[in-house]
Short mmCIF file of C-alpha atoms in Angstrom, two decimals:
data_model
loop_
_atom_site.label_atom_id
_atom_site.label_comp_id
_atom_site.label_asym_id
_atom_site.label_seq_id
_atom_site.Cartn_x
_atom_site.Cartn_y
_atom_site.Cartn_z
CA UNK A 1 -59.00 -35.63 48.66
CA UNK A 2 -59.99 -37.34 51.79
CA UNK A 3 -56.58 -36.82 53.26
CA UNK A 4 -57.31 -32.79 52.30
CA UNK A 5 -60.63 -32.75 53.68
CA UNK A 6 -59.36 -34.41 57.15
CA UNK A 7 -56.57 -31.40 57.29
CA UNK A 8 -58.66 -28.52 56.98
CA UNK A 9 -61.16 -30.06 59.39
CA UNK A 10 -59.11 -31.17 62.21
CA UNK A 11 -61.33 -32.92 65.07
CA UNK A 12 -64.60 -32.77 62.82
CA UNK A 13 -64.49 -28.96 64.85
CA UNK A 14 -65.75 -26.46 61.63
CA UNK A 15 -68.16 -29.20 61.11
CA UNK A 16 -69.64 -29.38 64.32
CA UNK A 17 -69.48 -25.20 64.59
CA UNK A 18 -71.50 -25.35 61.30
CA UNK A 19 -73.87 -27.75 62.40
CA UNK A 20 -74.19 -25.42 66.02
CA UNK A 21 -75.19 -22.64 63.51
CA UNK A 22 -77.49 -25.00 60.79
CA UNK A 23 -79.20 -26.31 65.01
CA UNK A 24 -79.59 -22.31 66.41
CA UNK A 25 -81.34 -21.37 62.87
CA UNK A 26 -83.66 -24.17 62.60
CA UNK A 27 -84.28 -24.19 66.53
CA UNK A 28 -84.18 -19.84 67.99
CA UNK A 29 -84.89 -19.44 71.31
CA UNK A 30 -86.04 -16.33 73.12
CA UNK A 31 -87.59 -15.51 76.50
CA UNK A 32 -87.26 -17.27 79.68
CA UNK A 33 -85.54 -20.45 77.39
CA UNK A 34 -82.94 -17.51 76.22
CA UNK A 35 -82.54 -16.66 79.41
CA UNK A 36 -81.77 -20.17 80.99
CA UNK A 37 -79.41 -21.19 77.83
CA UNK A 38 -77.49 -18.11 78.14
CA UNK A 39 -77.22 -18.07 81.98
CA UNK A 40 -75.62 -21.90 81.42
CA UNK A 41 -73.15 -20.26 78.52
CA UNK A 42 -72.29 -18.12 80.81
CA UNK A 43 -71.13 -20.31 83.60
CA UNK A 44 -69.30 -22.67 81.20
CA UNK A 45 -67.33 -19.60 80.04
CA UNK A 46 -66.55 -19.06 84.07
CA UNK A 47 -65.38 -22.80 83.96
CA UNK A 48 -64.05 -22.67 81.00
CA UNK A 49 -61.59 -19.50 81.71
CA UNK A 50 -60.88 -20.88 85.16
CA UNK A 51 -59.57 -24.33 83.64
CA UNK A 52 -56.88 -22.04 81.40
CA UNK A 53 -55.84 -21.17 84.68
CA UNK A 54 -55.22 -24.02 85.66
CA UNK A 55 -53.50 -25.23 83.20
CA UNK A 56 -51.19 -22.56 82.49
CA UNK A 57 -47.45 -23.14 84.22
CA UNK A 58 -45.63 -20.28 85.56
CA UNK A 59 -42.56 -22.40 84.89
CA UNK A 60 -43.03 -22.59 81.48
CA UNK A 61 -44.16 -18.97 81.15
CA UNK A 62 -41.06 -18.12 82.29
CA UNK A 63 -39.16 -20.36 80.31
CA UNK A 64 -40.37 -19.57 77.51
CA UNK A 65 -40.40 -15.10 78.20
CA UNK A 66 -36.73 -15.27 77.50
CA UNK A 67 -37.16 -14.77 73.85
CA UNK A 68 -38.96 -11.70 74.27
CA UNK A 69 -38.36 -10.59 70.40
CA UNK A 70 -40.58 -13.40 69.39
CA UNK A 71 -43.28 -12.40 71.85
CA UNK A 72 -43.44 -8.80 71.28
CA UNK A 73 -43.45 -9.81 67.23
CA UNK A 74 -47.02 -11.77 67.74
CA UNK A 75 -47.98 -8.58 70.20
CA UNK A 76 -47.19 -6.08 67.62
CA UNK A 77 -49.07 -8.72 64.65
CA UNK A 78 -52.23 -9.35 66.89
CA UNK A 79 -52.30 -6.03 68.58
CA UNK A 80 -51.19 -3.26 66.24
CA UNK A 81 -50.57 -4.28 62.65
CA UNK A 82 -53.96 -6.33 62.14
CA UNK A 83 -56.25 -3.89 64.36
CA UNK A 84 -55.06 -0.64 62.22
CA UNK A 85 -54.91 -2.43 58.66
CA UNK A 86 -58.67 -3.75 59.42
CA UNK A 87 -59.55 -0.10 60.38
CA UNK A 88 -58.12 1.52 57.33
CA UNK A 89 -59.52 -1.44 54.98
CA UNK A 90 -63.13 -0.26 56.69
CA UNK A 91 -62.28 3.06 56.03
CA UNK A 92 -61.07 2.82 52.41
CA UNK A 93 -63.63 0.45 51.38
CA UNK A 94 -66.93 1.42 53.10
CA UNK A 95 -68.51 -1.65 52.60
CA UNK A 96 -72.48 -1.40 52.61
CA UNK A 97 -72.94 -3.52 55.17
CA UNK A 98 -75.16 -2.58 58.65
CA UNK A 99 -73.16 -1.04 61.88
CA UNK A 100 -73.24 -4.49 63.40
CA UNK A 101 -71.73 -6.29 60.98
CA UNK A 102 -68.57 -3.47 60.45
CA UNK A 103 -67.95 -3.73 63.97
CA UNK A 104 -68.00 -7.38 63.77
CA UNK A 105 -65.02 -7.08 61.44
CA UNK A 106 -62.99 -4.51 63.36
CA UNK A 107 -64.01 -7.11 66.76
CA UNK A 108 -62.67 -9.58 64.17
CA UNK A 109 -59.27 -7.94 64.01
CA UNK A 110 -58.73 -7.28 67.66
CA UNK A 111 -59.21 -10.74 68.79
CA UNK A 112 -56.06 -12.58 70.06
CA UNK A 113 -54.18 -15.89 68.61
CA UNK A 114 -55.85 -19.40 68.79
CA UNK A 115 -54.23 -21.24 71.00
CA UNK A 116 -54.85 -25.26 69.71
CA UNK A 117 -54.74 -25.10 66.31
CA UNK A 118 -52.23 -21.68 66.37
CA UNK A 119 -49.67 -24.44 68.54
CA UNK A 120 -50.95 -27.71 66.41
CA UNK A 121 -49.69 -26.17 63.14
CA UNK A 122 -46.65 -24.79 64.87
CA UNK A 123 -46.01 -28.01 65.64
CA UNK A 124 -46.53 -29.61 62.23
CA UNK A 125 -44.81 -27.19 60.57
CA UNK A 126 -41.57 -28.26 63.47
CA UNK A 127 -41.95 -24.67 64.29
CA UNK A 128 -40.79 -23.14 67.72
CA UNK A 129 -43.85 -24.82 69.84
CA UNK A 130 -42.58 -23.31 73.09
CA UNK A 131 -42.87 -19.46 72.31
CA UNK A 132 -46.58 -20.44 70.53
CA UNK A 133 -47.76 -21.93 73.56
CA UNK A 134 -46.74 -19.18 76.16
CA UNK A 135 -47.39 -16.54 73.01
CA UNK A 136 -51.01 -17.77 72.20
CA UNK A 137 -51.79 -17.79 76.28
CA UNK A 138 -50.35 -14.66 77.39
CA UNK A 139 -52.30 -13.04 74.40
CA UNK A 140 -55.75 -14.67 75.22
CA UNK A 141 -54.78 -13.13 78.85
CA UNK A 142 -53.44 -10.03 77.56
CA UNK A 143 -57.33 -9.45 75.17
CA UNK A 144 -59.14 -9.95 78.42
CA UNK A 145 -58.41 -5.98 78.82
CA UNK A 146 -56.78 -5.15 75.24
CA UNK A 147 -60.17 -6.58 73.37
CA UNK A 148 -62.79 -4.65 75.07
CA UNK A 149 -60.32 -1.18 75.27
CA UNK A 150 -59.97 -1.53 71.56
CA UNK A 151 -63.36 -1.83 71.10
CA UNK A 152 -64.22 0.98 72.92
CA UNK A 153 -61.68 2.99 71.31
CA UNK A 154 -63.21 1.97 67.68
CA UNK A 155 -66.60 3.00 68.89
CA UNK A 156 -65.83 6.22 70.00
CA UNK A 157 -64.40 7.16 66.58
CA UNK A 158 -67.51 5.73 64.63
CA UNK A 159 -69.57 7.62 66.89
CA UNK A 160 -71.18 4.37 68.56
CA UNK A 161 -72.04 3.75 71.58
CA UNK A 162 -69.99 1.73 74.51
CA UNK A 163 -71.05 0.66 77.53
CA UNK A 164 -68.18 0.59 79.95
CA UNK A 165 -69.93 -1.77 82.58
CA UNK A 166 -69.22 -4.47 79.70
CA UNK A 167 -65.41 -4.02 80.81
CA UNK A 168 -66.18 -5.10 84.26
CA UNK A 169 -68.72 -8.14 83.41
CA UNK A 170 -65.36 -9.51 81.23
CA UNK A 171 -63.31 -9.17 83.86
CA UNK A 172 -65.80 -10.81 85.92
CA UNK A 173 -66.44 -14.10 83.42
CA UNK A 174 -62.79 -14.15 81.99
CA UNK A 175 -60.20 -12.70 83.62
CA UNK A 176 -61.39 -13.61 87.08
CA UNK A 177 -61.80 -16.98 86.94
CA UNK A 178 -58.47 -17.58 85.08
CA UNK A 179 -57.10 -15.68 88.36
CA UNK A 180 -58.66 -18.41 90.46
CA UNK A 181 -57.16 -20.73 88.31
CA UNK A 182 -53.56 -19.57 88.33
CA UNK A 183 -54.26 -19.65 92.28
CA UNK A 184 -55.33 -23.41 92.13
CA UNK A 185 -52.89 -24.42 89.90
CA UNK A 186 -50.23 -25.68 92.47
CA UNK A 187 -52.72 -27.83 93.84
CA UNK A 188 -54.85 -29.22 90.64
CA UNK A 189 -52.43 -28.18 88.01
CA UNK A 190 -51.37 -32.21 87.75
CA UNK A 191 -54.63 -33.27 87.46
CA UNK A 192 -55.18 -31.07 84.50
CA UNK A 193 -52.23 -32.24 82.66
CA UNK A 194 -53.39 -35.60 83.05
CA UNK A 195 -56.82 -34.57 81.65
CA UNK A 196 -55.92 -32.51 78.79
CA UNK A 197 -58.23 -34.69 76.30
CA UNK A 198 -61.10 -34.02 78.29
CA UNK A 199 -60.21 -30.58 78.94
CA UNK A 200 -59.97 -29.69 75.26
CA UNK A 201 -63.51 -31.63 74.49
CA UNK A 202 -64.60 -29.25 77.54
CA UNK A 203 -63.09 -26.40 75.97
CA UNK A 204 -64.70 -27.32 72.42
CA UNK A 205 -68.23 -27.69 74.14
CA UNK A 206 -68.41 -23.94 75.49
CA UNK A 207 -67.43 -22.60 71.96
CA UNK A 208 -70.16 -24.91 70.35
CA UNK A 209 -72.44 -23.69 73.41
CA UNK A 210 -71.80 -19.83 72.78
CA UNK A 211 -71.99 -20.08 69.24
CA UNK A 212 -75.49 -21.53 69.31
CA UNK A 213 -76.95 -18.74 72.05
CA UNK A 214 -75.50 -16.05 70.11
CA UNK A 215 -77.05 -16.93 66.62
CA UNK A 216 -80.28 -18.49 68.49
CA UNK A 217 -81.10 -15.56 69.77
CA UNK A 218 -80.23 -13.39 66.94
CA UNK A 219 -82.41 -15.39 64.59
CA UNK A 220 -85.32 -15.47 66.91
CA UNK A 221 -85.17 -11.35 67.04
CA UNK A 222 -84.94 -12.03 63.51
CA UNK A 223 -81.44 -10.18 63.39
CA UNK A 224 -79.84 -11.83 60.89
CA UNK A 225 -82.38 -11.58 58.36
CA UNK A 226 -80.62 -8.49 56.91
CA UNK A 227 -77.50 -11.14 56.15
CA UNK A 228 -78.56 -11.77 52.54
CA UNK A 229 -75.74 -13.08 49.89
CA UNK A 230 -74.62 -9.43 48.76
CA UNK A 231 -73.49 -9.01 52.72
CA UNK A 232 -72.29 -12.51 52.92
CA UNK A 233 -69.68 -11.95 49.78
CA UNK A 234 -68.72 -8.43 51.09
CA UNK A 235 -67.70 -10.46 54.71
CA UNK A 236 -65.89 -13.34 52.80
CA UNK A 237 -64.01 -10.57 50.42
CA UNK A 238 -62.80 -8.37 53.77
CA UNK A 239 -62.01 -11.81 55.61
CA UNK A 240 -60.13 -12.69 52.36
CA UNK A 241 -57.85 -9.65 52.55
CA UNK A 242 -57.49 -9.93 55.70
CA UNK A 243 -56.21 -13.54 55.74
CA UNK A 244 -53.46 -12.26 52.93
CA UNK A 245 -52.55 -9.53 55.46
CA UNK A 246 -52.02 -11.28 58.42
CA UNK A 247 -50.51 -14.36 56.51
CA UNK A 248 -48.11 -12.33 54.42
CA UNK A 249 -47.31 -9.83 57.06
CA UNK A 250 -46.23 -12.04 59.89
CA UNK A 251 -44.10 -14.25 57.75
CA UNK A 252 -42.39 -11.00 56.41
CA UNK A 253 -42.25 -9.67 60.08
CA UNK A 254 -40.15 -12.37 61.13
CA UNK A 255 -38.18 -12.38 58.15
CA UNK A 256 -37.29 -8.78 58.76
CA UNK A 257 -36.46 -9.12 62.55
CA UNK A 258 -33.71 -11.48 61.20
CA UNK A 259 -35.72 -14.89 63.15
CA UNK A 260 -34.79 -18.37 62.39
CA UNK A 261 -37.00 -20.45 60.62
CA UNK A 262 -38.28 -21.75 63.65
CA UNK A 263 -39.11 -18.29 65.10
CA UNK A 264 -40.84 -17.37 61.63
CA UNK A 265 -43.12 -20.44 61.83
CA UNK A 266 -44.40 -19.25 65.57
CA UNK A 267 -44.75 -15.76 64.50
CA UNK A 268 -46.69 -16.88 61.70
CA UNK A 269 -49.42 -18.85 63.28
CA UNK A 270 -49.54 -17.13 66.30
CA UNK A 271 -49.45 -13.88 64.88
CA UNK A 272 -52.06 -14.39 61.95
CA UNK A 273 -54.87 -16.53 63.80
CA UNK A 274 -57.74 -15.18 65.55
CA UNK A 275 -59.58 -16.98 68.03
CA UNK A 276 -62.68 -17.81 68.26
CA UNK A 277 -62.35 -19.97 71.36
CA UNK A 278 -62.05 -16.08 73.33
CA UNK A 279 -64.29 -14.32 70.41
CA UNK A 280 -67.79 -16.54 71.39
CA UNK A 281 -67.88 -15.70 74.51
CA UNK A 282 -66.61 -12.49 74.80
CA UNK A 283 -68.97 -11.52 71.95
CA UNK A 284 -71.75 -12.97 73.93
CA UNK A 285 -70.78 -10.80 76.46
CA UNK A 286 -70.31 -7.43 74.62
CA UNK A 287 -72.96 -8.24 72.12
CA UNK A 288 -75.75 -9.98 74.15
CA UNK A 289 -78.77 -8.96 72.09
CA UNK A 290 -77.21 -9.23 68.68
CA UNK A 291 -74.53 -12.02 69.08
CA UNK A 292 -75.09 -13.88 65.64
CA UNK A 293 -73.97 -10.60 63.91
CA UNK A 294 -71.08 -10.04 65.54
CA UNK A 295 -69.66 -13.22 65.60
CA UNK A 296 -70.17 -14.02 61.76
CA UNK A 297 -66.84 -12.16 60.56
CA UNK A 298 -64.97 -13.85 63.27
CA UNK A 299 -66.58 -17.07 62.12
CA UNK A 300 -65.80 -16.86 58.31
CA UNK A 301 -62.70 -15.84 58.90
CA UNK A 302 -61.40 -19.06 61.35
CA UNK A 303 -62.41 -21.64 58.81
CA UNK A 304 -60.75 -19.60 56.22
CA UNK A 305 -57.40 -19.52 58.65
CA UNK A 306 -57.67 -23.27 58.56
CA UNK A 307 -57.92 -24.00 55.14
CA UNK A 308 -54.59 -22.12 54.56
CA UNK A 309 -52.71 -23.41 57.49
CA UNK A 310 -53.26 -26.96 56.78
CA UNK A 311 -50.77 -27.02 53.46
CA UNK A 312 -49.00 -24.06 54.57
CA UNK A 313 -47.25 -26.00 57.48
CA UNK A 314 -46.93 -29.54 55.52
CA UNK A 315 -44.96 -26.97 53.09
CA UNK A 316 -42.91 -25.36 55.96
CA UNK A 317 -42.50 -28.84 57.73
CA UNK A 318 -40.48 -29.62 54.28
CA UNK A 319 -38.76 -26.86 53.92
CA UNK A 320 -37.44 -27.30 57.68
CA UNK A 321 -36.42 -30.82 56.78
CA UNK A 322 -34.60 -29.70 53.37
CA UNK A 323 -32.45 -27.10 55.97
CA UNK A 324 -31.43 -29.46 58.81
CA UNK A 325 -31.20 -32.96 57.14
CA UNK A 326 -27.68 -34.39 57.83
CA UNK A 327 -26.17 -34.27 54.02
CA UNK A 328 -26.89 -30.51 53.80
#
């Protein structure tokens, strides 16, 4: 049970993010300390985005852009297939729950791949790690424009309203400091691959950080008093389908584009996770005033991504063994 437990919470992460939510609804802030808290989210998310530049090779980019099938597979997963099946399960289902938390599902389904744990279970399942890597980073590039032109489309055919000066204030946080950081890389790239563990505590911190501000705030504007257990179970039965979906479908995808077992594994993770790495602080720039709601969806649905990843690759991890051991 302990050996479970230690699976579906790798580096103590969900239970730190839950404890970052248990801290911002026991201790809101608003006003000037809002201000102040969100002004330092913000800046870690500059740092934070500049340091993926950093670390990014162009080498291995281009390595790794030679098996474009793959690529476009977790493209077409992230991109298309999740985006319009979360629309028409919206649509079909009309779940009673408040604008802000509908939109936090669709926001849920646009989101690109996780790029640790997307590439960790790659890995354990002896996946293709390569194509993950480069797949889950060119993605998280890629939603620095997709995410917020998705969005936009969404709300213009639900009749809300967008305001297109949120486009430039992500490029601004996101897409220009990873610019910087591709720039820099020639000269500090080294010293980033010799600091990865510090880098990915780093990385941790401004999730934890953006996670707080957003739900702070929201439960200090009292926002997420209309989450009572009725809207709770509607968000863990859409995040449930959902997880089936994006599970089942990428698996199949691969299967279907005739992929080795290798490729399948990649397309699987990479295609099916959502981040929430890129979702905190994008939603804390989209969503400033109402954060907490937002981000729920996107919340319950990267524990539940977790839970099923963490047998589903010791399974796949066998089943690779049982192909290529030497008396087959």
């Amino acid at each position: 049970m302990i050996a479970f437990v230690k699976k579906i919470l790798p580096d103590r992460f969900i239970l730190m993010l839950l404890a970052a939510l248990a801290i911002a609804w026991a201790v809101p802030v608003s006003g000037d300390i809002l201000s102040m808290t969100r002004n330092i989210s913000f800046a870690a998310i500059f740092g934070l985005f500049f340091l993926h530049g950093l670390r990014l090779s162009r080498q291995q980019v281009g390595q790794a852009m030679r098996d474009w099938r793959v690529q476009a597979a977790i493209f077409f997963m992230v991109f298309i297939a999740m985006p319009i099946f979360g629309w028409l399960l919206i649509k079909i289902i009309s779940p009673p729950l408040v604008p802000q938390l509908i939109t936090g599902i669709f926001f849920m389904t646009i989101l690109p791949s996780t790029v640790q744990s997307a590439i960790s279970f790659t890995s354990l399942a002896r996946g293709n790690v390569a194509a993950s890597v480069v797949a889950a980073t060119l993605i998280n590039l890629s939603a620095v424009i997709m995410t917020p032109m998705m969005l936009a489309a969404y709300s213009l055919t639900s009749g809300a309203a967008f305001e297109w000066s949120l486009v430039r204030n992500i490029a601004l946080l996101l897409l220009l400091p990873f610019a910087l950081g591709q720039m820099m890389q020639p000269f500090l790239g080294e010293w980033a691959a010799t600091k990865s563990a510090m880098l990915a505590k780093f990385d941790k911190g401004v999730i934890l950080l953006s996670v707080y501000v957003g739900f702070a705030a929201s439960v200090a504007s009292g926002a997420l008093g209309i989450v009572d257990v009725r809207a709770l179970s509607w968000i863990f039965a859409i995040c449930a389908i959902m997880l089936v979906f994006s599970f089942s479908a990428s698996w199949l995808l691969g299967k279907y584009l005739g992929m080795n077992l290798e490729n399948r594994i990649s397309i699987l993770f990479a295609g099916a996770h959502k981040s929430i790495a890129t979702g905190a602080p994008m939603a804390a720039i989209l969503f400033p005033k109402e954060t907490g709601l937002f981000l729920l969806p996107v919340i319950i649905y990267h524990i539940g991504q977790l839970i099923i990843s963490a047998p589903l690759a010791d399974k796949l991890a066998q089943k690779i063994y049982r192909n290529y051991r030497p008396d087959n």
